[in-house]
Amino acid sequence: MSGDVIPVSVLTGFLGSGKTTMLRHLLGQPEFSRTAVIINEFGEVGIDHDLIEASEDSFIELQTGCLCCKIRTDLAQTLQDLLRRRDEGRCVPFERVVIETSGLADPAPILQTLMTDANIAGRLMLGGVVTTVDAVSGAETLVREGISQKQVAVADRIVLTKLDLAGPAKPMLLCRLEALNAGAPVLVADHGRIDPARVFNSGLYDPRTKSTDVNAWLAEEAHGHAHARHDGDIQAYAIVRREPIQAVALTLFLEALAEHCGNDILRLKGIVNIRESPDRPAVIHGVQHVFHAPAWLDRWPSDDRSSRIVFITRRVPRRWAELLLAAIGEEVADVPVGR
Amino acid sequence: MSTPHDPEKHVLDPDRGSEPVFGQDHAAKESPNDLACELLAQSLAAWRVAGNVERASDGALLIGGNAKAIRIERAPPQSMLRWTVTVDGRKRAAISLVAVLRQVREALDPGYTAVRVRIAVAPLVPS
């Protein structure tokens, strides 16, 4: 079992948006019986921990401050410790890890930690980002709190909570969510109750089936939305290219993106038709200036062989990204295509 | 609202950056010089740097902004490098458009610090 890849899901959402209530419900489900939970709270006294009933040996609370600010090392160390305890049989052989962030946390550095720590690479894998949004005050929070916008923007799944208090989701809130992140399905939790399978199986790779689902991962934003969506500073758009892209052009493109706008690339994910590899598309994923090496799929997931790259950015113009890719592609067109 | 496309002169319009001016794959159909010219203009918008880009009669690209005069031209055919960038009379070679962008940004944006791409050690999917 120790050789299995364990998905790590990040549960985020602004203060009071119902993260803990939902997690408490999920941990009561049979599917979540083998889940290790890491809770980060902002402040001296951990409250959320007391609200969740879980096996102590698979439950860890970080109280040294906001997860995104100064304890990335602590998070990596905590994950390593969890893996060691699992390997040594000193805790339940968990099959999933959930990190519940502080309501004030920026999830991007947490994702980067999961991507860049050499000691956990190969054992743990990002299983998706789930963001809770309070239907009562979520719209106002999204206007007022920049960090709330970012939490929604990077999500693979958005979960609306407190609809019992707010009534049906307000169109204004749904519009804002779509503007920030049209690709993420919006689910509903009823007093924290929600189908676990719909919430956390949102990553590129499904360890249970040992397969990838690129189309679901990219979601609908990559399927033909012609216009950029934006909410304030945050924009979501997709670049679609029918012509294959040379590998060197993709490399230069990602380098230039990171170099000039790295901090403003909240998330980038895509499937790319590489000229040198027409039958095996590359899947790319980046968070700010940190990018995974491309993963090469065995085959295209559908007949659509166009490259589709989804951007969620803070004021990175779509036109600039399009031109950058086109100009680099043009410039390297005379470079011999390698195999 | 889209802005009329004028490849001869691009004046920074902060609103234009978020507006798709062309449909998909349109950029790939433009000539390399047009692409470079518009890319530079859009780069100023992306960097939130004031300035303008225009083409000189000899085909060179001229950028004005932040009290700097920048001239960008194709390197001679026998050169290993593709571009020559002259900033306030100081001439430097650039191996690629990406390098041109870096030099232009360094000249126009005093607060600029390049962020280097970092490759994640964790695989995207298990090998």
PDB file of N, CA and C in Angstrom, chain A residues 163-257:
ATOM      1  N   LEU A 163     -27.658  27.482   2.068  1.00  0.00           N
ATOM      2  CA  LEU A 163     -28.816  27.808   1.241  1.00  0.00           C
ATOM      3  C   LEU A 163     -30.103  27.718   2.045  1.00  0.00           C
ATOM      4  N   ASP A 164     -30.080  26.954   3.143  1.00  0.00           N
ATOM      5  CA  ASP A 164     -31.266  26.870   3.983  1.00  0.00           C
ATOM      6  C   ASP A 164     -31.577  28.227   4.612  1.00  0.00           C
ATOM      7  N   LEU A 165     -30.554  29.047   4.781  1.00  0.00           N
ATOM      8  CA  LEU A 165     -30.760  30.387   5.338  1.00  0.00           C
ATOM      9  C   LEU A 165     -31.011  31.428   4.254  1.00  0.00           C
ATOM     10  N   ALA A 166     -30.364  31.214   3.126  1.00  0.00           N
ATOM     11  CA  ALA A 166     -30.420  32.235   2.071  1.00  0.00           C
ATOM     12  C   ALA A 166     -31.543  32.012   1.077  1.00  0.00           C
ATOM     13  N   GLY A 167     -32.099  30.806   1.042  1.00  0.00           N
ATOM     14  CA  GLY A 167     -33.037  30.484  -0.032  1.00  0.00           C
ATOM     15  C   GLY A 167     -32.262  30.123  -1.285  1.00  0.00           C
ATOM     16  N   PRO A 168     -32.942  30.065  -2.403  1.00  0.00           N
ATOM     17  CA  PRO A 168     -32.252  29.721  -3.644  1.00  0.00           C
ATOM     18  C   PRO A 168     -31.060  30.649  -3.896  1.00  0.00           C
ATOM     19  N   ALA A 169     -30.035  30.073  -4.510  1.00  0.00           N
ATOM     20  CA  ALA A 169     -28.835  30.873  -4.763  1.00  0.00           C
ATOM     21  C   ALA A 169     -29.181  32.104  -5.585  1.00  0.00           C
ATOM     22  N   LYS A 170     -28.662  33.227  -5.152  1.00  0.00           N
ATOM     23  CA  LYS A 170     -28.993  34.480  -5.821  1.00  0.00           C
ATOM     24  C   LYS A 170     -28.257  34.552  -7.156  1.00  0.00           C
ATOM     25  N   PRO A 171     -28.974  35.007  -8.185  1.00  0.00           N
ATOM     26  CA  PRO A 171     -28.331  35.103  -9.507  1.00  0.00           C
ATOM     27  C   PRO A 171     -27.052  35.923  -9.476  1.00  0.00           C
ATOM     28  N   MET A 172     -27.041  36.966  -8.667  1.00  0.00           N
ATOM     29  CA  MET A 172     -25.843  37.811  -8.623  1.00  0.00           C
ATOM     30  C   MET A 172     -24.631  37.017  -8.135  1.00  0.00           C
ATOM     31  N   LEU A 173     -24.856  36.179  -7.116  1.00  0.00           N
ATOM     32  CA  LEU A 173     -23.756  35.372  -6.601  1.00  0.00           C
ATOM     33  C   LEU A 173     -23.297  34.364  -7.653  1.00  0.00           C
ATOM     34  N   LEU A 174     -24.257  33.720  -8.313  1.00  0.00           N
ATOM     35  CA  LEU A 174     -23.886  32.733  -9.336  1.00  0.00           C
ATOM     36  C   LEU A 174     -23.132  33.399 -10.485  1.00  0.00           C
ATOM     37  N   CYS A 175     -23.542  34.596 -10.833  1.00  0.00           N
ATOM     38  CA  CYS A 175     -22.835  35.322 -11.899  1.00  0.00           C
ATOM     39  C   CYS A 175     -21.399  35.624 -11.494  1.00  0.00           C
ATOM     40  N   ARG A 176     -21.231  36.005 -10.256  1.00  0.00           N
ATOM     41  CA  ARG A 176     -19.872  36.313  -9.794  1.00  0.00           C
ATOM     42  C   ARG A 176     -19.010  35.064  -9.785  1.00  0.00           C
ATOM     43  N   LEU A 177     -19.589  33.970  -9.353  1.00  0.00           N
ATOM     44  CA  LEU A 177     -18.820  32.719  -9.336  1.00  0.00           C
ATOM     45  C   LEU A 177     -18.439  32.316 -10.754  1.00  0.00           C
ATOM     46  N   GLU A 178     -19.378  32.487 -11.676  1.00  0.00           N
ATOM     47  CA  GLU A 178     -19.078  32.118 -13.061  1.00  0.00           C
ATOM     48  C   GLU A 178     -18.017  33.039 -13.644  1.00  0.00           C
ATOM     49  N   ALA A 179     -18.088  34.310 -13.268  1.00  0.00           N
ATOM     50  CA  ALA A 179     -17.095  35.245 -13.782  1.00  0.00           C
ATOM     51  C   ALA A 179     -15.699  34.924 -13.259  1.00  0.00           C
ATOM     52  N   LEU A 180     -15.636  34.490 -12.023  1.00  0.00           N
ATOM     53  CA  LEU A 180     -14.337  34.183 -11.436  1.00  0.00           C
ATOM     54  C   LEU A 180     -13.794  32.841 -11.896  1.00  0.00           C
ATOM     55  N   ASN A 181     -14.674  31.894 -12.127  1.00  0.00           N
ATOM     56  CA  ASN A 181     -14.194  30.542 -12.420  1.00  0.00           C
ATOM     57  C   ASN A 181     -15.319  29.744 -13.079  1.00  0.00           C
ATOM     58  N   ALA A 182     -15.486  30.015 -14.363  1.00  0.00           N
ATOM     59  CA  ALA A 182     -16.601  29.372 -15.062  1.00  0.00           C
ATOM     60  C   ALA A 182     -16.410  27.873 -15.199  1.00  0.00           C
ATOM     61  N   GLY A 183     -15.184  27.418 -15.081  1.00  0.00           N
ATOM     62  CA  GLY A 183     -14.926  26.001 -15.308  1.00  0.00           C
ATOM     63  C   GLY A 183     -15.269  25.109 -14.133  1.00  0.00           C
ATOM     64  N   ALA A 184     -15.383  25.661 -12.958  1.00  0.00           N
ATOM     65  CA  ALA A 184     -15.620  24.827 -11.777  1.00  0.00           C
ATOM     66  C   ALA A 184     -17.116  24.581 -11.586  1.00  0.00           C
ATOM     67  N   PRO A 185     -17.548  23.335 -11.542  1.00  0.00           N
ATOM     68  CA  PRO A 185     -18.959  23.066 -11.243  1.00  0.00           C
ATOM     69  C   PRO A 185     -19.337  23.623  -9.878  1.00  0.00           C
ATOM     70  N   VAL A 186     -20.543  24.158  -9.795  1.00  0.00           N
ATOM     71  CA  VAL A 186     -21.039  24.688  -8.519  1.00  0.00           C
ATOM     72  C   VAL A 186     -21.983  23.654  -7.912  1.00  0.00           C
ATOM     73  N   LEU A 187     -21.611  23.126  -6.758  1.00  0.00           N
ATOM     74  CA  LEU A 187     -22.401  22.126  -6.058  1.00  0.00           C
ATOM     75  C   LEU A 187     -23.071  22.776  -4.858  1.00  0.00           C
ATOM     76  N   VAL A 188     -23.969  22.036  -4.247  1.00  0.00           N
ATOM     77  CA  VAL A 188     -24.697  22.565  -3.094  1.00  0.00           C
ATOM     78  C   VAL A 188     -24.570  21.589  -1.929  1.00  0.00           C
ATOM     79  N   ALA A 189     -24.260  22.122  -0.769  1.00  0.00           N
ATOM     80  CA  ALA A 189     -24.232  21.322   0.456  1.00  0.00           C
ATOM     81  C   ALA A 189     -25.433  21.703   1.318  1.00  0.00           C
ATOM     82  N   ASP A 190     -26.145  20.706   1.770  1.00  0.00           N
ATOM     83  CA  ASP A 190     -27.315  20.932   2.608  1.00  0.00           C
ATOM     84  C   ASP A 190     -26.926  20.628   4.047  1.00  0.00           C
ATOM     85  N   HIS A 191     -26.756  21.673   4.854  1.00  0.00           N
ATOM     86  CA  HIS A 191     -26.273  21.524   6.231  1.00  0.00           C
ATOM     87  C   HIS A 191     -24.986  20.703   6.254  1.00  0.00           C
ATOM     88  N   GLY A 192     -24.147  20.904   5.280  1.00  0.00           N
ATOM     89  CA  GLY A 192     -22.873  20.193   5.197  1.00  0.00           C
ATOM     90  C   GLY A 192     -22.957  18.885   4.455  1.00  0.00           C
ATOM     91  N   ARG A 193     -24.171  18.443   4.167  1.00  0.00           N
ATOM     92  CA  ARG A 193     -24.322  17.148   3.501  1.00  0.00           C
ATOM     93  C   ARG A 193     -24.130  17.297   1.996  1.00  0.00           C
ATOM     94  N   ILE A 194     -23.284  16.447   1.470  1.00  0.00           N
ATOM     95  CA  ILE A 194     -23.008  16.483   0.039  1.00  0.00           C
ATOM     96  C   ILE A 194     -22.400  15.140  -0.360  1.00  0.00           C
ATOM     97  N   ASP A 195     -22.589  14.772  -1.603  1.00  0.00           N
ATOM     98  CA  ASP A 195     -22.055  13.503  -2.095  1.00  0.00           C
ATOM     99  C   ASP A 195     -20.527  13.589  -2.147  1.00  0.00           C
ATOM    100  N   PRO A 196     -19.832  12.780  -1.367  1.00  0.00           N
ATOM    101  CA  PRO A 196     -18.365  12.888  -1.331  1.00  0.00           C
ATOM    102  C   PRO A 196     -17.731  12.708  -2.705  1.00  0.00           C
ATOM    103  N   ALA A 197     -18.303  11.825  -3.500  1.00  0.00           N
ATOM    104  CA  ALA A 197     -17.694  11.544  -4.801  1.00  0.00           C
ATOM    105  C   ALA A 197     -17.710  12.779  -5.700  1.00  0.00           C
ATOM    106  N   ARG A 198     -18.709  13.623  -5.518  1.00  0.00           N
ATOM    107  CA  ARG A 198     -18.809  14.804  -6.376  1.00  0.00           C
ATOM    108  C   ARG A 198     -17.858  15.905  -5.920  1.00  0.00           C
ATOM    109  N   VAL A 199     -17.461  15.828  -4.683  1.00  0.00           N
ATOM    110  CA  VAL A 199     -16.671  16.921  -4.137  1.00  0.00           C
ATOM    111  C   VAL A 199     -15.182  16.730  -4.397  1.00  0.00           C
ATOM    112  N   PHE A 200     -14.696  15.567  -4.035  1.00  0.00           N
ATOM    113  CA  PHE A 200     -13.245  15.434  -3.966  1.00  0.00           C
ATOM    114  C   PHE A 200     -12.606  14.652  -5.106  1.00  0.00           C
ATOM    115  N   ASN A 201     -13.384  14.087  -5.988  1.00  0.00           N
ATOM    116  CA  ASN A 201     -12.762  13.414  -7.129  1.00  0.00           C
ATOM    117  C   ASN A 201     -12.649  14.396  -8.292  1.00  0.00           C
ATOM    118  N   SER A 202     -11.858  15.417  -8.073  1.00  0.00           N
ATOM    119  CA  SER A 202     -11.817  16.500  -9.051  1.00  0.00           C
ATOM    120  C   SER A 202     -10.427  16.746  -9.618  1.00  0.00           C
ATOM    121  N   GLY A 203      -9.479  15.897  -9.289  1.00  0.00           N
ATOM    122  CA  GLY A 203      -8.134  16.079  -9.813  1.00  0.00           C
ATOM    123  C   GLY A 203      -7.996  15.478 -11.196  1.00  0.00           C
ATOM    124  N   LEU A 204      -6.830  15.663 -11.768  1.00  0.00           N
ATOM    125  CA  LEU A 204      -6.575  15.095 -13.095  1.00  0.00           C
ATOM    126  C   LEU A 204      -6.522  13.579 -13.031  1.00  0.00           C
ATOM    127  N   TYR A 205      -5.925  13.069 -11.975  1.00  0.00           N
ATOM    128  CA  TYR A 205      -5.685  11.635 -11.870  1.00  0.00           C
ATOM    129  C   TYR A 205      -6.570  11.029 -10.785  1.00  0.00           C
ATOM    130  N   ASP A 206      -7.216   9.942 -11.133  1.00  0.00           N
ATOM    131  CA  ASP A 206      -8.053   9.238 -10.167  1.00  0.00           C
ATOM    132  C   ASP A 206      -7.299   7.994  -9.698  1.00  0.00           C
ATOM    133  N   PRO A 207      -6.807   7.999  -8.464  1.00  0.00           N
ATOM    134  CA  PRO A 207      -6.023   6.855  -7.988  1.00  0.00           C
ATOM    135  C   PRO A 207      -6.833   5.557  -7.945  1.00  0.00           C
ATOM    136  N   ARG A 208      -8.145   5.684  -7.810  1.00  0.00           N
ATOM    137  CA  ARG A 208      -8.950   4.455  -7.717  1.00  0.00           C
ATOM    138  C   ARG A 208      -8.972   3.725  -9.049  1.00  0.00           C
ATOM    139  N   THR A 209      -9.176   4.484 -10.113  1.00  0.00           N
ATOM    140  CA  THR A 209      -9.237   3.853 -11.431  1.00  0.00           C
ATOM    141  C   THR A 209      -7.888   3.878 -12.140  1.00  0.00           C
ATOM    142  N   LYS A 210      -6.945   4.581 -11.514  1.00  0.00           N
ATOM    143  CA  LYS A 210      -5.612   4.744 -12.120  1.00  0.00           C
ATOM    144  C   LYS A 210      -5.716   5.273 -13.548  1.00  0.00           C
ATOM    145  N   SER A 211      -6.519   6.293 -13.704  1.00  0.00           N
ATOM    146  CA  SER A 211      -6.702   6.873 -15.026  1.00  0.00           C
ATOM    147  C   SER A 211      -6.841   8.391 -14.907  1.00  0.00           C
ATOM    148  N   THR A 212      -6.728   9.032 -16.046  1.00  0.00           N
ATOM    149  CA  THR A 212      -6.877  10.485 -16.059  1.00  0.00           C
ATOM    150  C   THR A 212      -8.183  10.864 -16.756  1.00  0.00           C
ATOM    151  N   ASP A 213      -8.737  11.974 -16.327  1.00  0.00           N
ATOM    152  CA  ASP A 213      -9.936  12.500 -16.982  1.00  0.00           C
ATOM    153  C   ASP A 213      -9.684  13.971 -17.280  1.00  0.00           C
ATOM    154  N   VAL A 214      -9.044  14.212 -18.397  1.00  0.00           N
ATOM    155  CA  VAL A 214      -8.620  15.571 -18.724  1.00  0.00           C
ATOM    156  C   VAL A 214      -9.808  16.484 -18.961  1.00  0.00           C
ATOM    157  N   ASN A 215     -10.810  15.991 -19.651  1.00  0.00           N
ATOM    158  CA  ASN A 215     -11.933  16.867 -19.990  1.00  0.00           C
ATOM    159  C   ASN A 215     -12.657  17.360 -18.745  1.00  0.00           C
ATOM    160  N   ALA A 216     -12.844  16.464 -17.783  1.00  0.00           N
ATOM    161  CA  ALA A 216     -13.502  16.897 -16.547  1.00  0.00           C
ATOM    162  C   ALA A 216     -12.613  17.857 -15.771  1.00  0.00           C
ATOM    163  N   TRP A 217     -11.317  17.601 -15.830  1.00  0.00           N
ATOM    164  CA  TRP A 217     -10.367  18.434 -15.100  1.00  0.00           C
ATOM    165  C   TRP A 217     -10.318  19.845 -15.685  1.00  0.00           C
ATOM    166  N   LEU A 218     -10.285  19.898 -17.020  1.00  0.00           N
ATOM    167  CA  LEU A 218     -10.272  21.210 -17.656  1.00  0.00           C
ATOM    168  C   LEU A 218     -11.628  21.888 -17.558  1.00  0.00           C
ATOM    169  N   ALA A 219     -12.662  21.075 -17.496  1.00  0.00           N
ATOM    170  CA  ALA A 219     -14.038  21.563 -17.380  1.00  0.00           C
ATOM    171  C   ALA A 219     -14.414  22.418 -18.582  1.00  0.00           C
ATOM    172  N   GLU A 220     -15.565  23.024 -18.494  1.00  0.00           N
ATOM    173  CA  GLU A 220     -16.146  23.583 -19.706  1.00  0.00           C
ATOM    174  C   GLU A 220     -15.478  24.848 -20.183  1.00  0.00           C
ATOM    175  N   GLU A 221     -14.666  25.452 -19.346  1.00  0.00           N
ATOM    176  CA  GLU A 221     -14.026  26.696 -19.783  1.00  0.00           C
ATOM    177  C   GLU A 221     -13.163  26.470 -21.019  1.00  0.00           C
ATOM    178  N   ALA A 222     -12.688  25.253 -21.172  1.00  0.00           N
ATOM    179  CA  ALA A 222     -11.810  24.975 -22.307  1.00  0.00           C
ATOM    180  C   ALA A 222     -12.575  24.585 -23.555  1.00  0.00           C
ATOM    181  N   HIS A 223     -13.880  24.547 -23.480  1.00  0.00           N
ATOM    182  CA  HIS A 223     -14.628  24.038 -24.615  1.00  0.00           C
ATOM    183  C   HIS A 223     -15.386  25.143 -25.340  1.00  0.00           C
ATOM    184  N   GLY A 224     -14.643  26.103 -25.816  1.00  0.00           N
ATOM    185  CA  GLY A 224     -15.231  27.021 -26.771  1.00  0.00           C
ATOM    186  C   GLY A 224     -15.739  28.334 -26.240  1.00  0.00           C
ATOM    187  N   HIS A 225     -15.488  28.668 -25.002  1.00  0.00           N
ATOM    188  CA  HIS A 225     -15.879  30.013 -24.577  1.00  0.00           C
ATOM    189  C   HIS A 225     -14.991  31.012 -25.286  1.00  0.00           C
ATOM    190  N   ALA A 226     -15.587  31.856 -26.081  1.00  0.00           N
ATOM    191  CA  ALA A 226     -14.789  32.737 -26.929  1.00  0.00           C
ATOM    192  C   ALA A 226     -14.297  33.974 -26.181  1.00  0.00           C
ATOM    193  N   HIS A 227     -14.998  34.353 -25.160  1.00  0.00           N
ATOM    194  CA  HIS A 227     -14.667  35.622 -24.540  1.00  0.00           C
ATOM    195  C   HIS A 227     -14.128  35.426 -23.125  1.00  0.00           C
ATOM    196  N   ALA A 228     -13.249  36.329 -22.778  1.00  0.00           N
ATOM    197  CA  ALA A 228     -12.714  36.286 -21.431  1.00  0.00           C
ATOM    198  C   ALA A 228     -13.820  36.602 -20.432  1.00  0.00           C
ATOM    199  N   ARG A 229     -13.769  35.911 -19.313  1.00  0.00           N
ATOM    200  CA  ARG A 229     -14.682  36.251 -18.227  1.00  0.00           C
ATOM    201  C   ARG A 229     -13.838  36.944 -17.182  1.00  0.00           C
ATOM    202  N   HIS A 230     -14.428  37.918 -16.551  1.00  0.00           N
ATOM    203  CA  HIS A 230     -13.631  38.580 -15.534  1.00  0.00           C
ATOM    204  C   HIS A 230     -14.513  39.102 -14.421  1.00  0.00           C
ATOM    205  N   ASP A 231     -13.915  39.176 -13.278  1.00  0.00           N
ATOM    206  CA  ASP A 231     -14.579  39.722 -12.110  1.00  0.00           C
ATOM    207  C   ASP A 231     -13.529  40.577 -11.416  1.00  0.00           C
ATOM    208  N   GLY A 232     -13.624  41.874 -11.611  1.00  0.00           N
ATOM    209  CA  GLY A 232     -12.582  42.725 -11.066  1.00  0.00           C
ATOM    210  C   GLY A 232     -11.265  42.397 -11.736  1.00  0.00           C
ATOM    211  N   ASP A 233     -10.286  42.120 -10.933  1.00  0.00           N
ATOM    212  CA  ASP A 233      -8.951  41.852 -11.473  1.00  0.00           C
ATOM    213  C   ASP A 233      -8.801  40.443 -12.003  1.00  0.00           C
ATOM    214  N   ILE A 234      -9.645  39.535 -11.600  1.00  0.00           N
ATOM    215  CA  ILE A 234      -9.447  38.127 -11.941  1.00  0.00           C
ATOM    216  C   ILE A 234     -10.167  37.789 -13.238  1.00  0.00           C
ATOM    217  N   GLN A 235      -9.450  37.130 -14.112  1.00  0.00           N
ATOM    218  CA  GLN A 235     -10.004  36.759 -15.410  1.00  0.00           C
ATOM    219  C   GLN A 235      -9.806  35.270 -15.640  1.00  0.00           C
ATOM    220  N   ALA A 236     -10.793  34.656 -16.275  1.00  0.00           N
ATOM    221  CA  ALA A 236     -10.669  33.254 -16.688  1.00  0.00           C
ATOM    222  C   ALA A 236     -10.928  33.183 -18.179  1.00  0.00           C
ATOM    223  N   TYR A 237     -10.031  32.537 -18.881  1.00  0.00           N
ATOM    224  CA  TYR A 237     -10.229  32.380 -20.326  1.00  0.00           C
ATOM    225  C   TYR A 237      -9.445  31.173 -20.807  1.00  0.00           C
ATOM    226  N   ALA A 238      -9.749  30.788 -22.013  1.00  0.00           N
ATOM    227  CA  ALA A 238      -9.044  29.646 -22.606  1.00  0.00           C
ATOM    228  C   ALA A 238      -8.480  30.057 -23.955  1.00  0.00           C
ATOM    229  N   ILE A 239      -7.283  29.608 -24.208  1.00  0.00           N
ATOM    230  CA  ILE A 239      -6.688  29.780 -25.529  1.00  0.00           C
ATOM    231  C   ILE A 239      -6.796  28.445 -26.246  1.00  0.00           C
ATOM    232  N   VAL A 240      -7.334  28.493 -27.433  1.00  0.00           N
ATOM    233  CA  VAL A 240      -7.509  27.266 -28.219  1.00  0.00           C
ATOM    234  C   VAL A 240      -6.691  27.401 -29.497  1.00  0.00           C
ATOM    235  N   ARG A 241      -5.870  26.416 -29.776  1.00  0.00           N
ATOM    236  CA  ARG A 241      -5.071  26.420 -31.003  1.00  0.00           C
ATOM    237  C   ARG A 241      -5.294  25.114 -31.741  1.00  0.00           C
ATOM    238  N   ARG A 242      -5.659  25.235 -32.988  1.00  0.00           N
ATOM    239  CA  ARG A 242      -5.856  24.016 -33.780  1.00  0.00           C
ATOM    240  C   ARG A 242      -4.533  23.467 -34.306  1.00  0.00           C
ATOM    241  N   GLU A 243      -3.595  24.373 -34.588  1.00  0.00           N
ATOM    242  CA  GLU A 243      -2.305  23.935 -35.107  1.00  0.00           C
ATOM    243  C   GLU A 243      -1.453  23.378 -33.976  1.00  0.00           C
ATOM    244  N   PRO A 244      -0.726  22.297 -34.232  1.00  0.00           N
ATOM    245  CA  PRO A 244       0.172  21.779 -33.185  1.00  0.00           C
ATOM    246  C   PRO A 244       1.205  22.820 -32.777  1.00  0.00           C
ATOM    247  N   ILE A 245       1.703  22.682 -31.580  1.00  0.00           N
ATOM    248  CA  ILE A 245       2.671  23.624 -31.021  1.00  0.00           C
ATOM    249  C   ILE A 245       3.993  22.888 -30.829  1.00  0.00           C
ATOM    250  N   GLN A 246       5.083  23.501 -31.280  1.00  0.00           N
ATOM    251  CA  GLN A 246       6.375  22.857 -31.080  1.00  0.00           C
ATOM    252  C   GLN A 246       6.716  22.828 -29.592  1.00  0.00           C
ATOM    253  N   ALA A 247       7.417  21.794 -29.188  1.00  0.00           N
ATOM    254  CA  ALA A 247       7.760  21.644 -27.777  1.00  0.00           C
ATOM    255  C   ALA A 247       8.561  22.843 -27.283  1.00  0.00           C
ATOM    256  N   VAL A 248       9.499  23.304 -28.099  1.00  0.00           N
ATOM    257  CA  VAL A 248      10.325  24.434 -27.661  1.00  0.00           C
ATOM    258  C   VAL A 248       9.479  25.695 -27.516  1.00  0.00           C
ATOM    259  N   ALA A 249       8.464  25.844 -28.357  1.00  0.00           N
ATOM    260  CA  ALA A 249       7.590  27.019 -28.248  1.00  0.00           C
ATOM    261  C   ALA A 249       6.802  26.976 -26.940  1.00  0.00           C
ATOM    262  N   LEU A 250       6.312  25.799 -26.586  1.00  0.00           N
ATOM    263  CA  LEU A 250       5.567  25.688 -25.330  1.00  0.00           C
ATOM    264  C   LEU A 250       6.474  26.009 -24.145  1.00  0.00           C
ATOM    265  N   THR A 251       7.704  25.507 -24.197  1.00  0.00           N
ATOM    266  CA  THR A 251       8.644  25.764 -23.104  1.00  0.00           C
ATOM    267  C   THR A 251       8.907  27.260 -22.964  1.00  0.00           C
ATOM    268  N   LEU A 252       9.214  27.906 -24.096  1.00  0.00           N
ATOM    269  CA  LEU A 252       9.482  29.349 -24.052  1.00  0.00           C
ATOM    270  C   LEU A 252       8.257  30.132 -23.603  1.00  0.00           C
ATOM    271  N   PHE A 253       7.104  29.700 -24.032  1.00  0.00           N
ATOM    272  CA  PHE A 253       5.850  30.368 -23.654  1.00  0.00           C
ATOM    273  C   PHE A 253       5.641  30.315 -22.140  1.00  0.00           C
ATOM    274  N   LEU A 254       5.805  29.141 -21.579  1.00  0.00           N
ATOM    275  CA  LEU A 254       5.594  29.010 -20.130  1.00  0.00           C
ATOM    276  C   LEU A 254       6.654  29.787 -19.360  1.00  0.00           C
ATOM    277  N   GLU A 255       7.878  29.777 -19.874  1.00  0.00           N
ATOM    278  CA  GLU A 255       8.939  30.553 -19.210  1.00  0.00           C
ATOM    279  C   GLU A 255       8.621  32.044 -19.234  1.00  0.00           C
ATOM    280  N   ALA A 256       8.170  32.526 -20.385  1.00  0.00           N
ATOM    281  CA  ALA A 256       7.858  33.954 -20.489  1.00  0.00           C
ATOM    282  C   ALA A 256       6.663  34.317 -19.616  1.00  0.00           C
ATOM    283  N   LEU A 257       5.661  33.459 -19.583  1.00  0.00           N
ATOM    284  CA  LEU A 257       4.515  33.710 -18.701  1.00  0.00           C
ATOM    285  C   LEU A 257       4.972  33.844 -17.255  1.00  0.00           C
TER     286      LEU A 257
END
